[in-house]
CSV table of C-alpha atoms in Angstrom, one decimal:
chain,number,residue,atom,x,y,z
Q,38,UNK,CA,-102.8,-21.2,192.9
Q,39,UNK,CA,-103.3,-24.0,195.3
Q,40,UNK,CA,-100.6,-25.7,197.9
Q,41,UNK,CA,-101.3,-28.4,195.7
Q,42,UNK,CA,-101.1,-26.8,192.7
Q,43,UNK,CA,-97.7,-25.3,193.9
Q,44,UNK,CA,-96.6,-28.7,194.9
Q,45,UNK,CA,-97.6,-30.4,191.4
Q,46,UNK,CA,-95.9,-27.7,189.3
Q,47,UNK,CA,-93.0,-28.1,191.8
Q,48,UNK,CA,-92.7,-31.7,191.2
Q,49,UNK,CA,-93.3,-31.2,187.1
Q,50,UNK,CA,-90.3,-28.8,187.4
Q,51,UNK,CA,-88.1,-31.1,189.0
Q,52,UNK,CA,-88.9,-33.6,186.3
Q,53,UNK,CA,-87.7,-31.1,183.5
Q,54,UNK,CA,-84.6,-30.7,185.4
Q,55,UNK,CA,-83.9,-34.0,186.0
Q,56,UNK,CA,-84.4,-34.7,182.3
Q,57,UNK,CA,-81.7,-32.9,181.4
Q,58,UNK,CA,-79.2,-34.4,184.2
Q,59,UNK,CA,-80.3,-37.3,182.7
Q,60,UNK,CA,-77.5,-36.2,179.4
Q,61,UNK,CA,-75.7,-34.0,181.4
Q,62,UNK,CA,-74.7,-37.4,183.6
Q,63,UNK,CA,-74.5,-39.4,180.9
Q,64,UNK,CA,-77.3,-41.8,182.0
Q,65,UNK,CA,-78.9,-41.9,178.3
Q,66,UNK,CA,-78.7,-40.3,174.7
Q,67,UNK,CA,-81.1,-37.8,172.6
Q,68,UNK,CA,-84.5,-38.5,174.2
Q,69,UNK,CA,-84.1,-42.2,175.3
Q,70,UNK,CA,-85.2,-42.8,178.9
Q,71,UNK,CA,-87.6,-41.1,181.5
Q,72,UNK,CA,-88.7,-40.3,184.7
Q,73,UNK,CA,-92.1,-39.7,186.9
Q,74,UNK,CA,-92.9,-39.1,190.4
Q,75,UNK,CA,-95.9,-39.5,192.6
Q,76,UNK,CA,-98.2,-36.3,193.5
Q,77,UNK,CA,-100.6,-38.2,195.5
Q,78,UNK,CA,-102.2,-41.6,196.4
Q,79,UNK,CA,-103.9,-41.8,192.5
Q,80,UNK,CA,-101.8,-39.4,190.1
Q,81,UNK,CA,-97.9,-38.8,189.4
Q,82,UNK,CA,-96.2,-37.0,186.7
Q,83,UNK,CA,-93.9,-38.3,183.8
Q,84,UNK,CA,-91.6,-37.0,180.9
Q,85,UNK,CA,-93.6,-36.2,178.1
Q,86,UNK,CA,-92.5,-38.4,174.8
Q,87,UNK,CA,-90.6,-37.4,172.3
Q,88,UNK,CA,-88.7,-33.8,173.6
Q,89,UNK,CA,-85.6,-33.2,173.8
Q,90,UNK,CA,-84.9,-32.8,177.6
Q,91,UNK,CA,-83.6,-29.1,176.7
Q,92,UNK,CA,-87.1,-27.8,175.0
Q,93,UNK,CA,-89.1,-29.3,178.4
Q,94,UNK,CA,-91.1,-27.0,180.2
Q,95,UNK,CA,-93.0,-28.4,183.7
Q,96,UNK,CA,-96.3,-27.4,181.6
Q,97,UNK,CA,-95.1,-29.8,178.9
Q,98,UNK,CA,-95.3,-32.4,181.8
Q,99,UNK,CA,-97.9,-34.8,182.0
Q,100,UNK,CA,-100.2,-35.8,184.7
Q,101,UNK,CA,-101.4,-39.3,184.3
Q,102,UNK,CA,-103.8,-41.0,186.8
Q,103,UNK,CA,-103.0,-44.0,188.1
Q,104,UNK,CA,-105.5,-45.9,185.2
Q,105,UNK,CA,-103.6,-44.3,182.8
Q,106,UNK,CA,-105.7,-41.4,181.7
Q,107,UNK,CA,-103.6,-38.2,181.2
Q,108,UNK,CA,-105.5,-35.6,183.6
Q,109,UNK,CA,-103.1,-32.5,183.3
Q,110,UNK,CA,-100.8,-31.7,179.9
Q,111,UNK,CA,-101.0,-31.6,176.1
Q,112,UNK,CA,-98.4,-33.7,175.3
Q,113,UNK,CA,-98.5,-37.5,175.2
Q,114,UNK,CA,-96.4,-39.2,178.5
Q,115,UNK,CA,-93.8,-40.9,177.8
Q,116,UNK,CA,-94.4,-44.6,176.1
Q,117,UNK,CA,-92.7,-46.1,179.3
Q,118,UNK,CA,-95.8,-45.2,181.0
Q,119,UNK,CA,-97.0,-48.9,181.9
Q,120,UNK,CA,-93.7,-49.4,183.5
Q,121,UNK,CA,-93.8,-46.5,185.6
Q,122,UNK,CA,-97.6,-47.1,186.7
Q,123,UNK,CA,-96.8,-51.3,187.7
Q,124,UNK,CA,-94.1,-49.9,190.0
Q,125,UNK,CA,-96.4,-47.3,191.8
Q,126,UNK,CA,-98.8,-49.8,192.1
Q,127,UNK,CA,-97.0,-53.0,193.3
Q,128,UNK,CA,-94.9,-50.8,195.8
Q,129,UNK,CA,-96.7,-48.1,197.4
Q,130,UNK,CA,-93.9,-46.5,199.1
Q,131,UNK,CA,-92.1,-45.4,195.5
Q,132,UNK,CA,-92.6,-42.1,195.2
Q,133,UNK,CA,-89.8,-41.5,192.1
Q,134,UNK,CA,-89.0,-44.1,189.1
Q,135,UNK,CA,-86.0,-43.4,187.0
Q,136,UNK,CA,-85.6,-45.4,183.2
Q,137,UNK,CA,-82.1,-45.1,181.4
Q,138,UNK,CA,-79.8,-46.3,179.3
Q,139,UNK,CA,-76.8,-45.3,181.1
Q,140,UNK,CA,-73.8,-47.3,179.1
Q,141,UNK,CA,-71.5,-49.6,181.8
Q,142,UNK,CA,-74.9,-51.1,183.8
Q,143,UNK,CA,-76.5,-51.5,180.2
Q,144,UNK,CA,-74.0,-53.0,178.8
Q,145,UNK,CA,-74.7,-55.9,181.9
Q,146,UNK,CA,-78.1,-55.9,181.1
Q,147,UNK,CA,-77.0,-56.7,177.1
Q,148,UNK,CA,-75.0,-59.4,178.5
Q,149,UNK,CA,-78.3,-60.6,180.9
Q,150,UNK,CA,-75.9,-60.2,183.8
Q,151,UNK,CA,-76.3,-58.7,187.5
Q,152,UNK,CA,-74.5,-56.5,189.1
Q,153,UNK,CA,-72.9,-57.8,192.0
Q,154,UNK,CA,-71.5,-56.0,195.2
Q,155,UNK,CA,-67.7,-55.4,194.2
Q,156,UNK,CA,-68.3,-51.6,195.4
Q,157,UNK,CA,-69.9,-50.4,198.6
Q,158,UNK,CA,-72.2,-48.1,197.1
Q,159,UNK,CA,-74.2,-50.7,195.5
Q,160,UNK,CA,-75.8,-51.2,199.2
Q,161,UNK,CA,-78.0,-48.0,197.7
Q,162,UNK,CA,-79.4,-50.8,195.3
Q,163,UNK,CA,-79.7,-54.1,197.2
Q,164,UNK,CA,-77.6,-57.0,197.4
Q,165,UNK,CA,-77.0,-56.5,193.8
Q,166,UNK,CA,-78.8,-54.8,190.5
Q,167,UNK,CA,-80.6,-57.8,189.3
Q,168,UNK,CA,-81.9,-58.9,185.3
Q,169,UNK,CA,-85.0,-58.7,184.6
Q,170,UNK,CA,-86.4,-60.8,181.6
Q,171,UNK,CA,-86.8,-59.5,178.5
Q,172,UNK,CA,-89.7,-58.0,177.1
Q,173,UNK,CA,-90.3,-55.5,174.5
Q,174,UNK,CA,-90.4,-52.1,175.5
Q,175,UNK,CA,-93.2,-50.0,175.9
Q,176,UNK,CA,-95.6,-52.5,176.8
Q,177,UNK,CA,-97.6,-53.8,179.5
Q,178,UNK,CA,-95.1,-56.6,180.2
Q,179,UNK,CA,-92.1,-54.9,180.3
Q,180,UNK,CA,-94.0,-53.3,183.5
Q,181,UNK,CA,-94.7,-57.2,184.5
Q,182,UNK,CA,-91.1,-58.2,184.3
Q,183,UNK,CA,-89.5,-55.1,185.8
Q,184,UNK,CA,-91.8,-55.2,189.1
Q,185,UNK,CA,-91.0,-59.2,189.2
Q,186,UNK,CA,-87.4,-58.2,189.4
Q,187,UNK,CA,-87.4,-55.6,191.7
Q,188,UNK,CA,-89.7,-57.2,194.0
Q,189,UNK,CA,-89.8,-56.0,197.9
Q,190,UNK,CA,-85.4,-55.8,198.3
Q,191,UNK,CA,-84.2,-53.7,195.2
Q,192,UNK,CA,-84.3,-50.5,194.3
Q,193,UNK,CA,-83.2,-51.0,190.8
Q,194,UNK,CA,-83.4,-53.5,188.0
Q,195,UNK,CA,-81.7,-54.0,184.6
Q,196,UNK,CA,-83.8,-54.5,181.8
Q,197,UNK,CA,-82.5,-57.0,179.7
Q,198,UNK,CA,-81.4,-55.9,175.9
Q,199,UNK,CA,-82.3,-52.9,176.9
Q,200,UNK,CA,-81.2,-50.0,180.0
Q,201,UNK,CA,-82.1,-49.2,183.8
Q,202,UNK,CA,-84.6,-48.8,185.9
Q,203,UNK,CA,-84.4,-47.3,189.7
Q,204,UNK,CA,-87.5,-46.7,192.1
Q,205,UNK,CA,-87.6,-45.2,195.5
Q,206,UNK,CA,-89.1,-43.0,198.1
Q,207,UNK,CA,-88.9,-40.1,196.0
Q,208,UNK,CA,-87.3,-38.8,192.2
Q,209,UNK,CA,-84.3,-37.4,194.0
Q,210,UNK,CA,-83.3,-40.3,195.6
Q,211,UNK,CA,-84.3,-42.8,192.9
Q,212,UNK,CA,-82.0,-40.4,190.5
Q,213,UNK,CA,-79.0,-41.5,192.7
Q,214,UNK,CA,-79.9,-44.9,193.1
Q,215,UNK,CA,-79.3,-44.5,189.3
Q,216,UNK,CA,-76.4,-42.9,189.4
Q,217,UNK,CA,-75.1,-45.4,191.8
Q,218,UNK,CA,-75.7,-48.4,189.7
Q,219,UNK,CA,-74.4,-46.8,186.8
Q,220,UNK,CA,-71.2,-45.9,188.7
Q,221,UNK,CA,-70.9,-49.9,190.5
Q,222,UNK,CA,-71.4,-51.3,187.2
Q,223,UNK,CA,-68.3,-49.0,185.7
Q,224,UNK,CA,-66.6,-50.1,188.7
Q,225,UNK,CA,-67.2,-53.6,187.9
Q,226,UNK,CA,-66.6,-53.7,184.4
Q,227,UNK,CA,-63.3,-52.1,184.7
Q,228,UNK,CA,-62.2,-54.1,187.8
Q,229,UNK,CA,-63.1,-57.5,185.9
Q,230,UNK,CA,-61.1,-56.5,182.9
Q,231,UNK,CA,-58.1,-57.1,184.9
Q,232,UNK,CA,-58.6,-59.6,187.4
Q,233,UNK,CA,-61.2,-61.2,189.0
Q,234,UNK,CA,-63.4,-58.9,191.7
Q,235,UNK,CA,-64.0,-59.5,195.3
Q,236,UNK,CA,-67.8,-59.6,196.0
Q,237,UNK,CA,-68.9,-58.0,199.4
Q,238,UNK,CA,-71.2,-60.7,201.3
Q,239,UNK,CA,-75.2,-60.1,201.4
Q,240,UNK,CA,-74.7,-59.2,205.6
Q,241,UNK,CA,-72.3,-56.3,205.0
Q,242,UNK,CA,-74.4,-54.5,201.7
Q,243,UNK,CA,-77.5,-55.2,204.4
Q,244,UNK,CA,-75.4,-53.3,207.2
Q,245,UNK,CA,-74.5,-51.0,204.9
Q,246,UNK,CA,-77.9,-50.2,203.7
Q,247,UNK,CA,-79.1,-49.3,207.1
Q,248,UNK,CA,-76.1,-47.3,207.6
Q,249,UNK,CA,-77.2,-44.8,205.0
Q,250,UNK,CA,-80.7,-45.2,205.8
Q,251,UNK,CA,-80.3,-43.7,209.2
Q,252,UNK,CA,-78.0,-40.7,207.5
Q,253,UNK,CA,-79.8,-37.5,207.9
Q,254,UNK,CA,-82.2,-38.7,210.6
């Protein structure tokens, strides 16, 4: 077995464990959401469709080129793939994307609202979690309106009528990123149901961000 071959069965792994955070954190239900990560400049893996996150096994994992074509795997990818692949391609430093339905922040993206900055920890997000516009999922625009909203300053989105979706340098960080939003947007909910939140100002969630950018380093 390769280095490479070690590192892409590595990576597949992680994804099967990772699925099954996924319910263990309560960030979706049954089989609903996914993840993928990038191998190299032109390939990444992603959750095969249609398992239950228990029953995945890293071979069960798909490799998909970036065109789409499945390269490695028996089973289909997930049907989020055009989502995933706009991401890696309209920001090349994303090296993990994370889709769920997590309850509290999809319950702001039923309502078409952001998510605004009434914790700290959204500063792992952006300024806020903004809305992307509505498109069916599964398709090639829901990858359209997803990369519009994210553009160059967020690391997550919500998908209108519909769940989450976080993207960053790698699957482990983009799974906290999801955690994160899913934990400001309980925050929020619950601090608006009895008064009014204070929102942090754009300079302090940008301070912030640098602040935990520069932990570990």
């Amino acid at each position: 077995m390769t280095d490479q071959d070690i590192s892409h069965y590595e990576t597949r792994t992680a994804i099967c464990d990772y699925g099954r955070s996924l319910l263990e954190d309560d960030l979706t239900t049954g089989t609903g959401g996914n993840l993928s990560a990038r191998l190299d400049e032109n390939h990444i893996a992603i959750s095969p469709s249609g398992i239950p996150y228990g029953e995945i096994e890293p071979e069960d994992v798909p490799v998909v080129h970036t065109d789409g074509t499945v390269v490695e795997g028996d089973i289909e990818p997930s049907t989020e793939l055009p989502m995933h692949l706009a991401v890696y391609r309209e920001r090349p430093a994303v090296g993990g994307v994370v889709h769920t339905h997590s309850p509290y922040a999809t319950t702001f993206a039923s309502l078409g609202e952001a998510i605004p900055a009434s914790h700290y920890l959204l500063s792992f997000t952006g300024t806020e979690v903004p809305v992307a516009e509505y498109r069916t999922h599964a398709t090639e625009e829901l990858g359209e309106a997803a990369v519009d909203a994210l553009g160059e300053s967020f690391n997550a989105t919500l998908l209108r009528n519909h769940g989450v979706l976080t993207a960053d340098e790698s699957l482990d960080d983009a799974y906290t990123v999801a955690l994160m939003v899913e934990y400001c947007a309980r925050i929020h909910h619950q601090a608006r149901a009895i008064g009014e939140p204070e929102i942090l100002p754009d300079e302090e969630i940008d301070r912030l961000a640098d602040k935990l950018d520069s932990y570990g380093q």
